[in-house]
Each structure stands twice: as structure tokens, then as C-alpha cells.
GROMACS .gro file of N, CA and C in nm:
model
  234
    1MET      N    1  12.321   8.141  12.014
    1MET     CA    2  12.173   8.131  11.991
    1MET      C    3  12.133   8.091  11.905
    2THR      N    4  11.994   8.036  11.880
    2THR     CA    5  11.892   8.017  11.799
    2THR      C    6  11.839   8.086  11.720
    3PRO      N    7  11.830   8.109  11.554
    3PRO     CA    8  11.774   8.184  11.512
    3PRO      C    9  11.586   8.196  11.515
    4SER      N   10  11.597   8.294  11.457
    4SER     CA   11  11.413   8.298  11.535
    4SER      C   12  11.312   8.249  11.433
    5PRO      N   13  11.197   8.148  11.419
    5PRO     CA   14  11.130   8.094  11.257
    5PRO      C   15  11.128   8.202  11.212
    6THR      N   16  11.097   8.193  11.102
    6THR     CA   17  11.029   8.294  11.007
    6THR      C   18  10.896   8.248  10.983
    7LEU      N   19  10.796   8.381  11.038
    7LEU     CA   20  10.644   8.376  11.076
    7LEU      C   21  10.637   8.466  10.901
    8TYR      N   22  10.511   8.398  10.896
    8TYR     CA   23  10.453   8.486  10.765
    8TYR      C   24  10.357   8.571  10.845
    9THR      N   25  10.274   8.628  10.770
    9THR     CA   26  10.149   8.707  10.815
    9THR      C   27  10.092   8.668  10.679
   10VAL      N   28   9.917   8.734  10.697
   10VAL     CA   29   9.780   8.672  10.639
   10VAL      C   30   9.835   8.712  10.570
   11ARG      N   31   9.807   8.769  10.463
   11ARG     CA   32   9.866   8.797  10.291
   11ARG      C   33   9.994   8.750  10.250
   12GLU      N   34  10.097   8.717  10.335
   12GLU     CA   35  10.181   8.663  10.244
   12GLU      C   36  10.187   8.557  10.253
   13ILE      N   37  10.056   8.424  10.359
   13ILE     CA   38   9.990   8.325  10.313
   13ILE      C   39   9.948   8.305  10.189
   14ALA      N   40   9.844   8.405  10.139
   14ALA     CA   41   9.770   8.402  10.057
   14ALA      C   42   9.850   8.419   9.942
   15ASP      N   43   9.945   8.539   9.935
   15ASP     CA   44  10.029   8.519   9.795
   15ASP      C   45  10.118   8.400   9.779
   16THR      N   46  10.158   8.339   9.910
   16THR     CA   47  10.251   8.202   9.875
   16THR      C   48  10.141   8.121   9.744
   17LEU      N   49  10.057   8.135   9.803
   17LEU     CA   50   9.948   8.022   9.791
   17LEU      C   51   9.854   8.057   9.627
   18ARG      N   52   9.882   8.225   9.614
   18ARG     CA   53   9.775   8.230   9.545
   18ARG      C   54   9.627   8.245   9.523
   19ILE      N   55   9.564   8.272   9.639
   19ILE     CA   56   9.505   8.287   9.716
   19ILE      C   57   9.426   8.414   9.772
   20HIS      N   58   9.307   8.440   9.773
   20HIS     CA   59   9.227   8.548   9.824
   20HIS      C   60   9.303   8.543  10.001
   21SER      N   61   9.331   8.670  10.044
   21SER     CA   62   9.353   8.707  10.174
   21SER      C   63   9.249   8.635  10.270
   22ARG      N   64   9.101   8.652  10.270
   22ARG     CA   65   9.039   8.575  10.371
   22ARG      C   66   8.986   8.461  10.347
   23THR      N   67   9.050   8.411  10.227
   23THR     CA   68   9.008   8.226  10.247
   23THR      C   69   9.191   8.209  10.306
   24ALA      N   70   9.300   8.283  10.306
   24ALA     CA   71   9.434   8.246  10.385
   24ALA      C   72   9.371   8.290  10.547
   25TYR      N   73   9.277   8.354  10.576
   25TYR     CA   74   9.243   8.371  10.707
   25TYR      C   75   9.196   8.264  10.771
   26ARG      N   76   9.037   8.255  10.659
   26ARG     CA   77   8.974   8.168  10.727
   26ARG      C   78   9.033   8.034  10.687
   27LEU      N   79   9.102   7.983  10.667
   27LEU     CA   80   9.234   7.874  10.664
   27LEU      C   81   9.248   7.844  10.793
   28ILE      N   82   9.333   7.972  10.837
   28ILE     CA   83   9.356   7.962  10.997
   28ILE      C   84   9.315   7.957  11.055
   29GLN      N   85   9.170   7.985  11.091
   29GLN     CA   86   9.109   8.068  11.160
   29GLN      C   87   9.052   7.902  11.214
   30GLU      N   88   9.055   7.798  11.088
   30GLU     CA   89   8.983   7.682  11.092
   30GLU      C   90   9.024   7.567  11.150
   31GLY      N   91   9.227   7.613  11.191
   31GLY     CA   92   9.290   7.510  11.194
   31GLY      C   93   9.323   7.426  11.054
   32LYS      N   94   9.308   7.492  10.993
   32LYS     CA   95   9.386   7.396  10.826
   32LYS      C   96   9.530   7.400  10.810
   33ILE      N   97   9.538   7.548  10.870
   33ILE     CA   98   9.716   7.630  10.877
   33ILE      C   99   9.698   7.633  11.013
   34ARG      N  100   9.786   7.573  11.062
   34ARG     CA  101   9.855   7.627  11.177
   34ARG      C  102   9.888   7.782  11.190
   35GLY      N  103   9.879   7.830  11.304
   35GLY     CA  104   9.932   7.925  11.325
   35GLY      C  105   9.930   8.007  11.479
   36ILE      N  106   9.987   8.113  11.511
   36ILE     CA  107   9.981   8.208  11.649
   36ILE      C  108   9.930   8.313  11.639
   37LYS      N  109   9.846   8.351  11.737
   37LYS     CA  110   9.825   8.496  11.721
   37LYS      C  111   9.880   8.528  11.790
   38VAL      N  112   9.940   8.678  11.773
   38VAL     CA  113   9.987   8.741  11.811
   38VAL      C  114   9.909   8.890  11.851
   39GLY      N  115   9.859   8.922  11.941
   39GLY     CA  116   9.774   9.080  11.973
   39GLY      C  117   9.655   9.024  11.932
   40SER      N  118   9.628   9.071  11.823
   40SER     CA  119   9.520   9.071  11.713
   40SER      C  120   9.538   9.013  11.556
   41GLN      N  121   9.644   8.953  11.531
   41GLN     CA  122   9.712   8.919  11.405
   41GLN      C  123   9.769   8.776  11.439
   42TRP      N  124   9.745   8.750  11.297
   42TRP     CA  125   9.779   8.548  11.285
   42TRP      C  126   9.928   8.612  11.274
   43ARG      N  127   9.977   8.515  11.279
   43ARG     CA  128  10.147   8.450  11.253
   43ARG      C  129  10.161   8.302  11.203
   44VAL      N  130  10.170   8.274  11.060
   44VAL     CA  131  10.249   8.116  11.010
   44VAL      C  132  10.364   8.094  11.009
   45PRO      N  133  10.409   7.995  11.152
   45PRO     CA  134  10.561   7.920  11.034
   45PRO      C  135  10.562   7.876  10.969
   46GLU      N  136  10.670   7.919  10.947
   46GLU     CA  137  10.686   7.862  10.770
   46GLU      C  138  10.684   7.639  10.770
   47SER      N  139  10.707   7.594  10.873
   47SER     CA  140  10.717   7.505  10.883
   47SER      C  141  10.552   7.428  10.883
   48SER      N  142  10.448   7.518  10.957
   48SER     CA  143  10.286   7.454  10.911
   48SER      C  144  10.312   7.524  10.794
   49LEU      N  145  10.307   7.621  10.736
   49LEU     CA  146  10.248   7.647  10.569
   49LEU      C  147  10.305   7.529  10.482
   50LEU      N  148  10.443   7.449  10.526
   50LEU     CA  149  10.525   7.393  10.429
   50LEU      C  150  10.404   7.253  10.444
   51GLU      N  151  10.335   7.243  10.563
   51GLU     CA  152  10.269   7.096  10.624
   51GLU      C  153  10.158   7.137  10.562
   52TYR      N  154  10.103   7.228  10.507
   52TYR     CA  155  10.015   7.256  10.472
   52TYR      C  156   9.989   7.195  10.325
   53ILE      N  157  10.108   7.277  10.240
   53ILE     CA  158  10.127   7.228  10.141
   53ILE      C  159  10.104   7.090  10.050
   54GLU      N  160  10.208   7.049  10.198
   54GLU     CA  161  10.254   6.891  10.119
   54GLU      C  162  10.115   6.787  10.172
   55SER      N  163   9.996   6.804  10.283
   55SER     CA  164   9.928   6.739  10.336
   55SER      C  165   9.828   6.759  10.163
   56GLY      N  166   9.850   6.881  10.115
   56GLY     CA  167   9.734   6.886   9.993
   56GLY      C  168   9.834   6.797   9.865
   57LEU      N  169   9.906   6.822   9.840
   57LEU     CA  170  10.010   6.706   9.789
   57LEU      C  171   9.893   6.550   9.700
   58GLN      N  172   9.876   6.554   9.546
   58GLN     CA  173   9.853   6.455   9.536
   58GLN      C  174   9.916   6.349   9.437
   59ALA      N  175   9.924   6.213   9.435
   59ALA     CA  176  10.035   6.138   9.342
   59ALA      C  177   9.910   6.140   9.178
   60PRO      N  178  10.026   6.169   9.074
   60PRO     CA  179   9.957   6.145   8.970
   60PRO      C  180   9.849   6.063   8.891
   61ARG      N  181   9.720   6.053   8.912
   61ARG     CA  182   9.682   5.970   8.838
   61ARG      C  183   9.732   5.844   8.733
   62SER      N  184   9.700   5.768   8.736
   62SER     CA  185   9.743   5.705   8.671
   62SER      C  186   9.575   5.671   8.554
   63LYS      N  187   9.661   5.614   8.388
   63LYS     CA  188   9.535   5.602   8.303
   63LYS      C  189   9.443   5.493   8.341
   64GLU      N  190   9.479   5.438   8.420
   64GLU     CA  191   9.431   5.258   8.454
   64GLU      C  192   9.325   5.338   8.503
   65LYS      N  193   9.316   5.385   8.602
   65LYS     CA  194   9.251   5.399   8.715
   65LYS      C  195   9.151   5.531   8.651
   66ASP      N  196   9.186   5.625   8.534
   66ASP     CA  197   9.063   5.722   8.493
   66ASP      C  198   9.014   5.628   8.446
   67GLU      N  199   9.042   5.537   8.331
   67GLU     CA  200   8.956   5.439   8.249
   67GLU      C  201   8.844   5.353   8.320
   68LYS      N  202   8.882   5.363   8.422
   68LYS     CA  203   8.762   5.294   8.543
   68LYS      C  204   8.685   5.345   8.583
   69THR      N  205   8.700   5.482   8.613
   69THR     CA  206   8.617   5.538   8.663
   69THR      C  207   8.536   5.623   8.536
   70SER      N  208   8.552   5.598   8.375
   70SER     CA  209   8.526   5.674   8.274
   70SER      C  210   8.399   5.594   8.232
   71SER      N  211   8.428   5.454   8.216
   71SER     CA  212   8.368   5.335   8.187
   71SER      C  213   8.203   5.279   8.310
   72LYS      N  214   8.221   5.346   8.392
   72LYS     CA  215   8.115   5.358   8.505
   72LYS      C  216   8.020   5.480   8.490
   73GLN      N  217   8.117   5.565   8.374
   73GLN     CA  218   7.974   5.682   8.407
   73GLN      C  219   7.866   5.605   8.280
   74LEU      N  220   7.804   5.718   8.292
   74LEU     CA  221   7.630   5.712   8.233
   74LEU      C  222   7.606   5.727   8.056
   75LYS      N  223   7.603   5.651   7.973
   75LYS     CA  224   7.603   5.797   7.885
   75LYS      C  225   7.431   5.837   7.823
   76LEU      N  226   7.424   5.917   7.796
   76LEU     CA  227   7.263   5.927   7.775
   76LEU      C  228   7.333   5.933   7.607
   77PRO      N  229   7.178   5.898   7.551
   77PRO     CA  230   7.116   5.829   7.432
   77PRO      C  231   7.083   6.000   7.385
   78ILE      N  232   7.155   5.983   7.268
   78ILE     CA  233   7.118   6.137   7.181
   78ILE      C  234   7.050   6.094   7.074
   0.00000   0.00000   0.00000
């Protein structure tokens, strides 16, 4: 018998991401976090939560890039 996948509730997703439960609900409804509707409630597989988290990870910025963007900023005369 194969083990059943771990499914999270909207509240558990919100707690994990440290966001409001309405925000988690909206992310699921918009399809940004893939979920399954069971009756009137949403459930999110662990793999979908991990996929969402990984999609938001960004590489650290290098100082070189920061210097280039800061030199393009306009300075107001004082």
C-alpha cells in the first residue's frame, strides 16, 4: 500500500508561510498554490506548497548589480 500524500488546510498553509489565512485562501483560489477542493474546503498537497516556496526563492543580489542600479538614481539638489 502506498502512503497517502500529506494534505494541508488553508490555515496550515497560512501558518507555514506566516501570512493571513485570507491571503493563503486567495493564493490557492488564484492558482498560485495548487490545491484540491474537497467538498467546500481546500486542501494543498505538500508538493504544491514546496513548489510555491521554491518558485519564490531568489538568488542573492551581488554588490555590483546594486551599484549599477543606485548610480542610475536621480539625486535631488539640496
